[in-house]
């Protein structure tokens, strides 16, 4: 097992990782920016090293400073959490070159999945369903227009270096093609330094459903069932739940097998997620793979009763997995609470937490780094807490979430709690009748 783990992250996920390390008897090193000098992750860890000023580019993204912190403290592994350097192939490589275990994907795996057109081709080879479209990149616009006609409108152009909703253009009719194509190409070139584009049939109002997987270095893989992440606004997830109200036993099994085939073909080690788009006929298609632990991992933990960070660390240390798939019998739901004003276009609202009361009781879990008197710095993501509730059924889960949101008191900053209460009260949400378009026409009262 590792002698000491450095956590190259901040906020709730840094605390989450430190907690598991403590339970495993592994000493921890926190790193922090000057803006985070009063953060809890510094106090929870055994040691802490300041790695730079407030901007992420000079601290949490500064690879040389993080490696230096690991060397000074004698850490033999780095956990990157999510965001920041968690899917950075160069950082994974630098860790390897310095004899430090990166608790995440190898540089090869990150590169293979980071190029979206290449990832899609790999999945097609593995027999994972993919969205009809171009065979790889297209650089000739006439060829692209011909293909769009053959597939039938609407189509979507995607940047191969994009992902997570960046670098995409829907096209509904041929006369708009050239304009969108040129715009997408120059945007992708400017944003990613890679203007490679590919084309797909546009799936209208899809469900976003992802399957959690785990793999070990002995070639075993298993799936840990799905999460429904369709409730999102501008590619920011708001509420996630497992199991998905849209997915039945048969499709769950088929998606699980497809996700395992996806993990297997790249010899995936560790925990990861295969994202699928699911259309109204319940056809599912590979969309992207996330080679990291995700924000929403906790709802899966609650329904399968496993600590996914612990599994991740054990796999990185060379332990084998059982290879058993998990099918939950409980229901779990997460509301992401952001310091944003839902009445003012979700404007970030950092500042001092004057009063804090966290909800509790059976089946309620709050993963957060905030405390009364804490000042949320303006430099980072605005998520300040994850409220996770678990019950026997979806209906009980919704009632418990409403009860827990009602108990949650955060004074001093505006939060998205009122929005969550209104989504939970929505008739279609309660029926499980929603897609990724749900928030498009949702009006907060
Ligand atoms: C699509 C699509 C419809 N058709 N691809 C958005 C995130 C990125 N990973 C891919 N995305 C989409 N790809 C085809 N062929 C619709 C989306 C999409 C979406 C997907 C998942 C969750 C929310 C979304 C919101 C808008 C668009």
Short mmCIF file of C-alpha atoms and ligand atoms in Angstrom, two decimals:
data_model
loop_
_atom_site.label_atom_id
_atom_site.label_comp_id
_atom_site.label_asym_id
_atom_site.label_seq_id
_atom_site.Cartn_x
_atom_site.Cartn_y
_atom_site.Cartn_z
CA UNK A 1 0.00 0.00 0.00
CA UNK A 2 1.06 3.62 -0.49
CA UNK A 3 3.12 5.24 2.29
CA UNK A 4 1.66 8.71 1.80
CA UNK A 5 -0.87 10.22 -0.61
CA UNK A 6 -0.82 13.84 -1.80
CA UNK A 7 -4.23 15.22 -2.75
CA UNK A 8 -3.87 17.59 -5.71
CA UNK A 9 -7.25 19.23 -5.23
CA UNK A 10 -9.37 21.41 -2.94
CA UNK A 11 -12.93 21.68 -1.63
CA UNK A 12 -15.25 18.79 -0.85
CA UNK A 13 -13.37 16.24 -2.96
CA UNK A 14 -10.10 16.90 -1.11
CA UNK A 15 -11.92 16.20 2.19
CA UNK A 16 -13.63 13.15 0.68
CA UNK A 17 -10.26 11.63 -0.33
CA UNK A 18 -8.55 12.49 2.98
CA UNK A 19 -11.38 10.77 4.90
CA UNK A 20 -10.87 7.50 3.07
CA UNK A 21 -7.08 7.70 3.41
CA UNK A 22 -7.50 8.13 7.19
CA UNK A 23 -9.73 5.07 7.36
CA UNK A 24 -7.12 3.13 5.40
CA UNK A 25 -4.31 4.33 7.72
CA UNK A 26 -2.57 6.23 4.92
CA UNK A 27 -0.99 9.62 5.84
CA UNK A 28 -2.04 12.54 3.61
CA UNK A 29 -0.58 15.76 2.23
CA UNK A 30 -2.84 18.67 1.30
CA UNK A 31 -1.76 21.31 -1.19
CA UNK A 32 -3.37 24.73 -1.22
CA UNK A 33 -3.32 28.15 -2.83
CA UNK A 34 -3.06 31.31 -0.76
CA UNK A 35 -6.82 31.87 -1.37
CA UNK A 36 -7.46 28.56 0.43
CA UNK A 37 -5.34 29.21 3.53
CA UNK A 38 -8.42 28.83 5.80
CA UNK A 39 -9.74 25.73 4.03
CA UNK A 40 -10.69 22.56 5.86
CA UNK A 41 -8.61 20.27 3.64
CA UNK A 42 -5.49 21.80 5.19
CA UNK A 43 -6.74 20.95 8.69
CA UNK A 44 -7.95 17.45 7.82
CA UNK A 45 -4.64 16.39 6.22
CA UNK A 46 -1.54 15.35 8.17
CA UNK A 47 0.62 17.89 6.31
CA UNK A 48 -0.04 20.84 4.01
CA UNK A 49 2.07 22.64 1.42
CA UNK A 50 1.27 26.02 -0.15
CA UNK A 51 1.72 25.67 -3.93
CA UNK A 52 1.03 29.20 -5.15
CA UNK A 53 -1.31 32.17 -5.44
CA UNK A 54 -5.10 32.12 -5.99
CA UNK A 55 -5.37 31.57 -9.78
CA UNK A 56 -5.59 27.80 -10.53
CA UNK A 57 -3.07 28.23 -13.33
CA UNK A 58 -0.50 29.20 -10.70
CA UNK A 59 -1.47 26.65 -8.02
CA UNK A 60 -3.81 23.65 -8.53
CA UNK A 61 -2.74 23.38 -12.18
CA UNK A 62 0.94 24.05 -11.56
CA UNK A 63 2.45 20.60 -12.17
CA UNK A 64 6.03 21.40 -11.13
CA UNK A 65 4.90 22.83 -7.78
CA UNK A 66 2.73 19.80 -7.05
CA UNK A 67 5.49 17.34 -7.91
CA UNK A 68 7.90 19.36 -5.74
CA UNK A 69 5.40 19.19 -2.85
CA UNK A 70 5.20 15.40 -3.26
CA UNK A 71 8.97 15.07 -3.26
CA UNK A 72 9.50 17.33 -0.24
CA UNK A 73 6.92 15.42 1.82
CA UNK A 74 7.82 11.93 0.55
CA UNK A 75 4.39 11.18 -0.95
CA UNK A 76 4.52 8.11 -3.22
CA UNK A 77 1.09 8.65 -4.81
CA UNK A 78 -1.02 11.60 -5.97
CA UNK A 79 -4.81 11.61 -6.05
CA UNK A 80 -6.02 14.33 -8.47
CA UNK A 81 -9.76 14.24 -7.56
CA UNK A 82 -11.95 15.66 -10.37
CA UNK A 83 -11.32 18.71 -12.57
CA UNK A 84 -7.87 20.37 -12.40
CA UNK A 85 -5.20 17.78 -13.41
CA UNK A 86 -7.40 14.68 -13.13
CA UNK A 87 -7.50 14.04 -16.90
CA UNK A 88 -4.21 15.66 -17.86
CA UNK A 89 -2.06 13.18 -19.81
CA UNK A 90 1.08 15.25 -19.31
CA UNK A 91 0.65 15.28 -15.53
CA UNK A 92 -0.02 11.51 -15.45
CA UNK A 93 3.22 11.09 -17.46
CA UNK A 94 5.23 13.42 -15.17
CA UNK A 95 4.07 11.43 -12.13
CA UNK A 96 5.21 8.23 -13.83
CA UNK A 97 8.58 9.78 -14.75
CA UNK A 98 9.08 10.79 -11.11
CA UNK A 99 8.16 7.41 -9.67
CA UNK A 100 4.94 8.70 -8.15
CA UNK A 101 1.74 6.68 -8.66
CA UNK A 102 -0.98 8.79 -10.30
CA UNK A 103 -4.28 7.53 -8.87
CA UNK A 104 -6.12 7.86 -12.16
CA UNK A 105 -5.71 6.88 -15.80
CA UNK A 106 -2.42 6.33 -17.63
CA UNK A 107 -1.29 8.98 -20.15
CA UNK A 108 -2.13 6.50 -22.93
CA UNK A 109 -5.70 6.03 -21.71
CA UNK A 110 -6.26 9.75 -21.21
CA UNK A 111 -5.03 10.48 -24.75
CA UNK A 112 -7.11 7.65 -26.23
CA UNK A 113 -10.32 8.95 -24.65
CA UNK A 114 -9.49 12.68 -24.86
CA UNK A 115 -9.64 12.67 -28.67
CA UNK A 116 -13.39 12.17 -29.13
CA UNK A 117 -13.33 10.95 -32.73
CA UNK A 118 -10.61 8.44 -31.89
CA UNK A 119 -12.46 7.34 -28.75
CA UNK A 120 -15.57 6.74 -30.83
CA UNK A 121 -13.65 4.63 -33.36
CA UNK A 122 -12.16 2.57 -30.52
CA UNK A 123 -15.61 1.96 -29.05
CA UNK A 124 -17.03 0.96 -32.42
CA UNK A 125 -14.27 -1.64 -32.65
CA UNK A 126 -15.24 -2.92 -29.19
CA UNK A 127 -18.84 -3.40 -30.37
CA UNK A 128 -20.18 -0.52 -28.26
CA UNK A 129 -23.06 1.26 -30.06
CA UNK A 130 -22.04 4.66 -31.46
CA UNK A 131 -24.09 7.44 -33.05
CA UNK A 132 -24.38 7.15 -36.87
CA UNK A 133 -22.07 9.65 -38.55
CA UNK A 134 -18.72 10.18 -40.22
CA UNK A 135 -16.02 7.55 -40.06
CA UNK A 136 -13.51 9.64 -38.15
CA UNK A 137 -12.64 13.25 -38.99
CA UNK A 138 -13.84 15.05 -42.11
CA UNK A 139 -11.81 17.88 -43.56
CA UNK A 140 -13.66 18.40 -46.82
CA UNK A 141 -16.85 20.47 -46.46
CA UNK A 142 -18.43 19.08 -49.67
CA UNK A 143 -17.93 15.58 -48.33
CA UNK A 144 -19.49 16.68 -45.03
CA UNK A 145 -22.55 18.18 -46.75
CA UNK A 146 -23.00 15.00 -48.79
CA UNK A 147 -22.83 12.88 -45.64
CA UNK A 148 -25.29 15.14 -43.79
CA UNK A 149 -27.79 14.70 -46.62
CA UNK A 150 -27.33 10.93 -46.47
CA UNK A 151 -27.74 10.76 -42.66
CA UNK A 152 -30.63 13.23 -42.74
CA UNK A 153 -31.04 16.48 -40.81
CA UNK A 154 -30.70 17.45 -38.01
CA UNK A 155 -26.98 16.69 -37.67
CA UNK A 156 -24.35 17.84 -35.22
CA UNK A 157 -20.73 18.84 -35.82
CA UNK A 158 -18.37 18.06 -32.96
CA UNK A 159 -14.78 19.09 -32.31
CA UNK A 160 -12.63 16.03 -31.74
CA UNK A 161 -10.73 17.94 -29.02
CA UNK A 162 -14.00 19.14 -27.41
CA UNK A 163 -16.19 17.27 -24.98
CA UNK A 164 -18.46 18.10 -22.09
CA UNK A 165 -20.55 20.21 -24.45
CA UNK A 166 -17.73 22.38 -25.79
CA UNK A 167 -17.21 22.76 -29.53
CA UNK A 168 -20.55 21.50 -30.86
CA UNK A 169 -22.96 22.90 -33.50
CA UNK A 170 -26.43 21.60 -34.36
CA UNK A 171 -27.45 21.97 -38.01
CA UNK A 172 -31.12 21.71 -38.99
CA UNK A 173 -30.97 22.44 -42.74
CA UNK A 174 -28.45 22.31 -45.56
CA UNK A 175 -28.43 26.05 -46.23
CA UNK A 176 -26.99 26.61 -42.72
CA UNK A 177 -24.24 24.01 -43.14
CA UNK A 178 -21.36 26.11 -44.46
CA UNK A 179 -21.81 28.89 -41.88
CA UNK A 180 -21.84 26.43 -38.92
CA UNK A 181 -18.99 24.38 -40.33
CA UNK A 182 -16.68 27.38 -40.71
CA UNK A 183 -17.61 28.73 -37.26
CA UNK A 184 -17.06 25.34 -35.59
CA UNK A 185 -13.71 24.90 -37.31
CA UNK A 186 -12.29 28.27 -36.28
CA UNK A 187 -13.74 28.01 -32.76
CA UNK A 188 -12.19 24.59 -32.24
CA UNK A 189 -8.85 25.74 -33.60
CA UNK A 190 -8.81 28.76 -31.29
CA UNK A 191 -10.12 26.94 -28.19
CA UNK A 192 -8.24 23.63 -28.41
CA UNK A 193 -5.39 24.20 -30.88
CA UNK A 194 -6.97 21.35 -32.87
CA UNK A 195 -9.64 22.06 -35.50
CA UNK A 196 -10.51 18.43 -36.28
CA UNK A 197 -14.28 17.97 -36.74
CA UNK A 198 -16.59 15.00 -37.11
CA UNK A 199 -20.27 14.67 -37.93
CA UNK A 200 -23.15 12.80 -36.29
CA UNK A 201 -26.90 12.44 -36.51
CA UNK A 202 -28.35 14.85 -33.94
CA UNK A 203 -30.30 12.96 -31.28
CA UNK A 204 -33.19 15.17 -30.16
CA UNK A 205 -33.93 15.50 -26.45
CA UNK A 206 -31.73 12.62 -25.31
CA UNK A 207 -31.33 11.24 -21.82
CA UNK A 208 -27.81 11.51 -20.38
CA UNK A 209 -27.11 8.23 -18.64
CA UNK A 210 -23.68 7.12 -17.48
CA UNK A 211 -22.42 3.77 -16.25
CA UNK A 212 -19.85 3.54 -13.45
CA UNK A 213 -17.19 0.90 -14.11
CA UNK A 214 -14.10 -0.43 -12.35
CA UNK A 215 -11.19 -2.36 -13.83
CA UNK A 216 -7.99 -3.83 -12.44
CA UNK A 217 -4.52 -4.58 -13.83
CA UNK A 218 -5.40 -8.28 -14.22
CA UNK A 219 -7.94 -7.53 -16.96
CA UNK A 220 -11.07 -7.83 -14.83
CA UNK A 221 -13.85 -5.26 -15.24
CA UNK A 222 -17.23 -4.81 -13.60
CA UNK A 223 -20.05 -2.29 -13.83
CA UNK A 224 -21.68 -0.55 -10.90
CA UNK A 225 -24.93 0.38 -12.69
CA UNK A 226 -25.99 3.73 -14.05
CA UNK A 227 -26.66 7.32 -13.00
CA UNK A 228 -29.21 9.53 -14.72
CA UNK A 229 -27.64 12.96 -15.22
CA UNK A 230 -30.26 14.46 -17.52
CA UNK A 231 -31.17 17.31 -15.13
CA UNK A 232 -28.55 19.83 -16.20
CA UNK A 233 -28.35 23.44 -17.30
CA UNK A 234 -25.80 24.53 -19.90
CA UNK A 235 -23.84 21.31 -19.36
CA UNK A 236 -23.69 21.86 -15.59
CA UNK A 237 -25.34 18.95 -13.80
CA UNK A 238 -27.87 19.91 -11.13
CA UNK A 239 -29.46 16.66 -9.92
CA UNK A 240 -28.25 13.11 -10.48
CA UNK A 241 -29.95 9.89 -9.45
CA UNK A 242 -29.54 6.14 -9.51
CA UNK A 243 -31.16 4.02 -10.77
CA UNK A 244 -32.50 5.99 -13.76
CA UNK A 245 -36.32 6.11 -13.88
CA UNK A 246 -36.00 5.68 -17.68
CA UNK A 247 -33.98 2.46 -17.64
CA UNK A 248 -35.42 -1.04 -17.14
CA UNK A 249 -33.56 -4.20 -16.06
CA UNK A 250 -32.92 -5.35 -19.62
CA UNK A 251 -31.38 -2.07 -20.82
CA UNK A 252 -29.43 -1.69 -17.58
CA UNK A 253 -27.85 -5.06 -18.25
CA UNK A 254 -27.12 -4.22 -21.91
CA UNK A 255 -25.62 -0.82 -21.03
CA UNK A 256 -23.56 -2.44 -18.28
CA UNK A 257 -22.16 -5.00 -20.72
CA UNK A 258 -21.39 -2.26 -23.27
CA UNK A 259 -19.64 -0.18 -20.59
CA UNK A 260 -17.54 -3.19 -19.61
CA UNK A 261 -16.56 -3.78 -23.25
CA UNK A 262 -15.53 -0.11 -23.44
CA UNK A 263 -13.35 -0.38 -20.33
CA UNK A 264 -11.88 -3.70 -21.44
CA UNK A 265 -10.70 -2.53 -24.86
CA UNK A 266 -8.44 0.12 -23.32
CA UNK A 267 -7.35 -2.16 -20.43
CA UNK A 268 -8.82 0.37 -18.02
CA UNK A 269 -7.50 0.31 -14.46
CA UNK A 270 -9.30 2.14 -11.69
CA UNK A 271 -12.78 3.61 -11.57
CA UNK A 272 -14.24 5.37 -14.59
CA UNK A 273 -17.48 6.30 -16.26
CA UNK A 274 -18.89 5.57 -19.70
CA UNK A 275 -21.36 8.28 -20.74
CA UNK A 276 -24.23 7.35 -23.03
CA UNK A 277 -26.89 9.28 -24.88
CA UNK A 278 -30.20 7.42 -24.79
CA UNK A 279 -32.90 8.31 -27.32
CA UNK A 280 -36.67 8.13 -26.85
CA UNK A 281 -36.75 4.56 -28.20
CA UNK A 282 -34.18 3.58 -25.52
CA UNK A 283 -31.40 3.09 -28.07
CA UNK A 284 -28.18 3.95 -26.27
CA UNK A 285 -24.98 5.28 -27.81
CA UNK A 286 -21.45 5.84 -26.48
CA UNK A 287 -20.77 9.55 -25.94
CA UNK A 288 -17.59 9.99 -23.87
CA UNK A 289 -15.52 8.24 -21.24
CA UNK A 290 -14.50 9.99 -18.02
CA UNK A 291 -11.20 8.61 -16.75
CA UNK A 292 -11.60 10.06 -13.23
CA UNK A 293 -13.73 9.90 -10.11
CA UNK A 294 -16.75 12.13 -10.69
CA UNK A 295 -18.65 14.63 -8.54
CA UNK A 296 -21.70 12.33 -8.55
CA UNK A 297 -19.84 9.15 -7.50
CA UNK A 298 -21.47 9.31 -4.04
CA UNK A 299 -24.96 8.24 -5.17
CA UNK A 300 -23.46 5.03 -6.56
CA UNK A 301 -21.59 4.50 -3.27
CA UNK A 302 -24.83 4.79 -1.36
CA UNK A 303 -26.76 2.23 -3.41
CA UNK A 304 -23.98 -0.36 -3.73
CA UNK A 305 -22.57 0.23 -0.24
CA UNK A 306 -18.95 0.54 -1.41
CA UNK A 307 -16.38 3.35 -0.94
CA UNK A 308 -15.31 4.14 -4.52
CA UNK A 309 -12.26 6.18 -3.44
CA UNK A 310 -11.08 3.18 -1.41
CA UNK A 311 -11.62 0.91 -4.42
CA UNK A 312 -9.68 3.38 -6.58
CA UNK A 313 -6.72 3.49 -4.17
CA UNK A 314 -6.68 -0.32 -3.78
CA UNK A 315 -6.73 -0.84 -7.55
CA UNK A 316 -3.89 1.70 -7.99
CA UNK A 317 -1.90 -0.23 -5.35
CA UNK A 318 -2.34 -3.44 -7.38
CA UNK A 319 -5.22 -5.18 -5.60
CA UNK A 320 -7.55 -7.28 -7.76
CA UNK A 321 -11.30 -6.53 -7.96
CA UNK A 322 -13.92 -9.25 -7.55
CA UNK A 323 -15.31 -8.59 -11.02
CA UNK A 324 -18.88 -8.82 -9.74
CA UNK A 325 -21.43 -6.40 -11.28
CA UNK A 326 -23.72 -4.42 -8.99
CA UNK A 327 -27.45 -3.90 -9.42
CA UNK A 328 -28.86 -1.54 -6.78
CA UNK A 329 -32.02 -2.23 -4.84
CA UNK A 330 -32.14 1.24 -3.25
CA UNK A 331 -32.56 4.71 -4.75
CA UNK A 332 -30.15 7.63 -4.29
CA UNK A 333 -30.25 11.24 -5.46
CA UNK A 334 -27.83 14.16 -5.32
CA UNK A 335 -28.49 17.90 -5.46
CA UNK A 336 -25.43 20.00 -6.25
CA UNK A 337 -25.63 23.19 -4.24
CA UNK A 338 -23.83 26.14 -5.78
CA UNK A 339 -23.09 29.60 -4.44
CA UNK A 340 -24.99 31.18 -7.33
CA UNK A 341 -28.08 33.33 -7.63
CA UNK A 342 -30.75 31.29 -9.45
CA UNK A 343 -32.87 34.46 -9.73
CA UNK A 344 -30.08 36.34 -11.49
CA UNK A 345 -28.90 34.13 -14.35
CA UNK A 346 -26.93 31.89 -11.98
CA UNK A 347 -24.39 34.59 -11.25
CA UNK A 348 -21.64 33.24 -8.98
CA UNK A 349 -22.09 34.62 -5.48
CA UNK A 350 -18.92 34.00 -3.44
CA UNK A 351 -18.55 35.52 0.01
CA UNK A 352 -18.76 34.75 3.70
CA UNK A 353 -21.02 32.02 5.11
CA UNK A 354 -22.62 33.78 8.09
CA UNK A 355 -24.86 30.93 9.27
CA UNK A 356 -24.76 27.25 8.44
CA UNK A 357 -27.07 24.44 9.42
CA UNK A 358 -26.56 21.14 7.64
CA UNK A 359 -29.43 18.64 7.35
CA UNK A 360 -29.14 15.20 8.94
CA UNK A 361 -31.12 12.10 9.78
CA UNK A 362 -31.44 8.66 8.25
CA UNK A 363 -30.30 8.40 4.64
CA UNK A 364 -28.91 11.95 4.46
CA UNK A 365 -25.29 12.67 3.53
CA UNK A 366 -23.74 16.11 3.05
CA UNK A 367 -20.34 16.28 1.36
CA UNK A 368 -19.03 19.81 1.76
CA UNK A 369 -16.01 21.87 2.78
CA UNK A 370 -17.95 24.91 4.02
CA UNK A 371 -18.36 25.93 7.67
CA UNK A 372 -19.90 28.89 9.49
CA UNK A 373 -17.49 31.81 9.12
CA UNK A 374 -15.85 30.38 5.97
CA UNK A 375 -15.34 32.75 3.04
CA UNK A 376 -15.89 31.20 -0.39
CA UNK A 377 -13.12 32.53 -2.65
CA UNK A 378 -14.15 33.83 -6.09
CA UNK A 379 -11.41 31.92 -7.94
CA UNK A 380 -12.86 28.43 -8.23
CA UNK A 381 -15.95 26.39 -9.09
CA UNK A 382 -19.10 27.59 -7.32
CA UNK A 383 -20.23 24.17 -6.02
CA UNK A 384 -20.21 24.42 -2.22
CA UNK A 385 -22.05 21.27 -1.14
CA UNK A 386 -23.47 17.98 -2.36
CA UNK A 387 -26.65 16.83 -0.66
CA UNK A 388 -27.09 13.09 -1.16
CA UNK A 389 -30.15 11.22 0.07
CA UNK A 390 -30.92 7.52 -0.12
CA UNK A 391 -34.16 5.61 0.42
CA UNK A 392 -35.91 2.40 -0.62
CA UNK A 393 -37.83 3.95 -3.52
CA UNK A 394 -37.59 6.97 -5.82
CA UNK A 395 -40.72 8.47 -4.29
CA UNK A 396 -39.34 8.24 -0.74
CA UNK A 397 -36.06 9.63 -2.02
CA UNK A 398 -37.77 12.75 -3.38
CA UNK A 399 -39.66 13.27 -0.10
CA UNK A 400 -36.45 12.88 1.88
CA UNK A 401 -34.62 15.32 -0.41
CA UNK A 402 -37.37 17.91 0.06
CA UNK A 403 -37.17 17.45 3.82
CA UNK A 404 -33.35 17.73 3.82
CA UNK A 405 -33.29 20.80 1.54
CA UNK A 406 -35.83 22.38 3.88
CA UNK A 407 -33.47 21.88 6.85
CA UNK A 408 -30.42 23.24 5.02
CA UNK A 409 -29.66 26.81 6.12
CA UNK A 410 -26.89 28.72 4.37
CA UNK A 411 -26.87 32.46 5.13
CA UNK A 412 -24.51 35.05 3.68
CA UNK A 413 -24.49 33.86 0.08
CA UNK A 414 -27.23 33.05 -2.43
CA UNK A 415 -27.51 29.35 -3.28
CA UNK A 416 -29.32 27.09 -5.73
CA UNK A 417 -31.40 25.47 -2.93
CA UNK A 418 -34.64 27.26 -4.01
CA UNK A 419 -34.15 25.98 -7.57
CA UNK A 420 -33.74 22.40 -6.36
CA UNK A 421 -36.97 22.62 -4.34
CA UNK A 422 -38.84 23.80 -7.43
CA UNK A 423 -37.41 21.07 -9.67
CA UNK A 424 -38.39 18.45 -7.07
CA UNK A 425 -41.95 19.87 -7.00
CA UNK A 426 -42.30 19.65 -10.79
CA UNK A 427 -44.91 17.13 -11.89
CA UNK A 428 -42.82 15.74 -14.75
CA UNK A 429 -39.75 15.39 -12.54
CA UNK A 430 -41.80 13.51 -9.96
CA UNK A 431 -43.08 11.15 -12.66
CA UNK A 432 -39.53 10.51 -13.86
CA UNK A 433 -40.56 12.07 -17.13
CA UNK A 434 -37.58 14.20 -18.19
CA UNK A 435 -34.69 14.45 -20.68
CA UNK A 436 -31.66 16.74 -21.05
CA UNK A 437 -34.13 19.35 -22.38
CA UNK A 438 -35.92 19.56 -19.00
CA UNK A 439 -34.18 22.75 -17.86
CA UNK A 440 -34.52 24.51 -21.23
CA UNK A 441 -38.06 25.62 -20.50
CA UNK A 442 -37.88 25.56 -16.71
CA UNK A 443 -38.73 28.91 -15.15
CA UNK A 444 -37.84 29.60 -11.51
CA UNK A 445 -40.67 31.27 -9.58
C1 LIG B 1 -25.07 15.05 -28.79
C2 LIG B 1 -26.39 15.47 -28.64
C3 LIG B 1 -27.29 15.09 -29.60
N1 LIG B 1 -26.90 14.34 -30.67
N2 LIG B 1 -24.71 14.31 -29.86
C4 LIG B 1 -23.32 17.38 -24.98
C5 LIG B 1 -22.15 17.03 -24.16
C6 LIG B 1 -21.27 16.27 -25.05
N3 LIG B 1 -20.63 15.25 -24.32
C7 LIG B 1 -22.15 15.72 -26.10
N4 LIG B 1 -23.41 16.40 -25.98
C8 LIG B 1 -24.44 16.13 -26.81
N5 LIG B 1 -24.13 15.37 -27.90
C9 LIG B 1 -25.62 13.97 -30.76
N6 LIG B 1 -25.26 13.25 -31.82
C10 LIG B 1 -26.74 16.23 -27.51
C11 LIG B 1 -25.76 16.58 -26.60
C12 LIG B 1 -26.21 17.38 -25.50
C13 LIG B 1 -26.22 16.90 -24.19
C14 LIG B 1 -25.74 15.63 -23.84
C15 LIG B 1 -25.73 15.20 -22.56
C16 LIG B 1 -26.22 16.00 -21.55
C17 LIG B 1 -26.69 17.24 -21.83
C18 LIG B 1 -26.69 17.71 -23.15
C19 LIG B 1 -27.18 18.98 -23.42
C20 LIG B 1 -27.17 19.44 -24.71
C21 LIG B 1 -26.67 18.65 -25.73
#
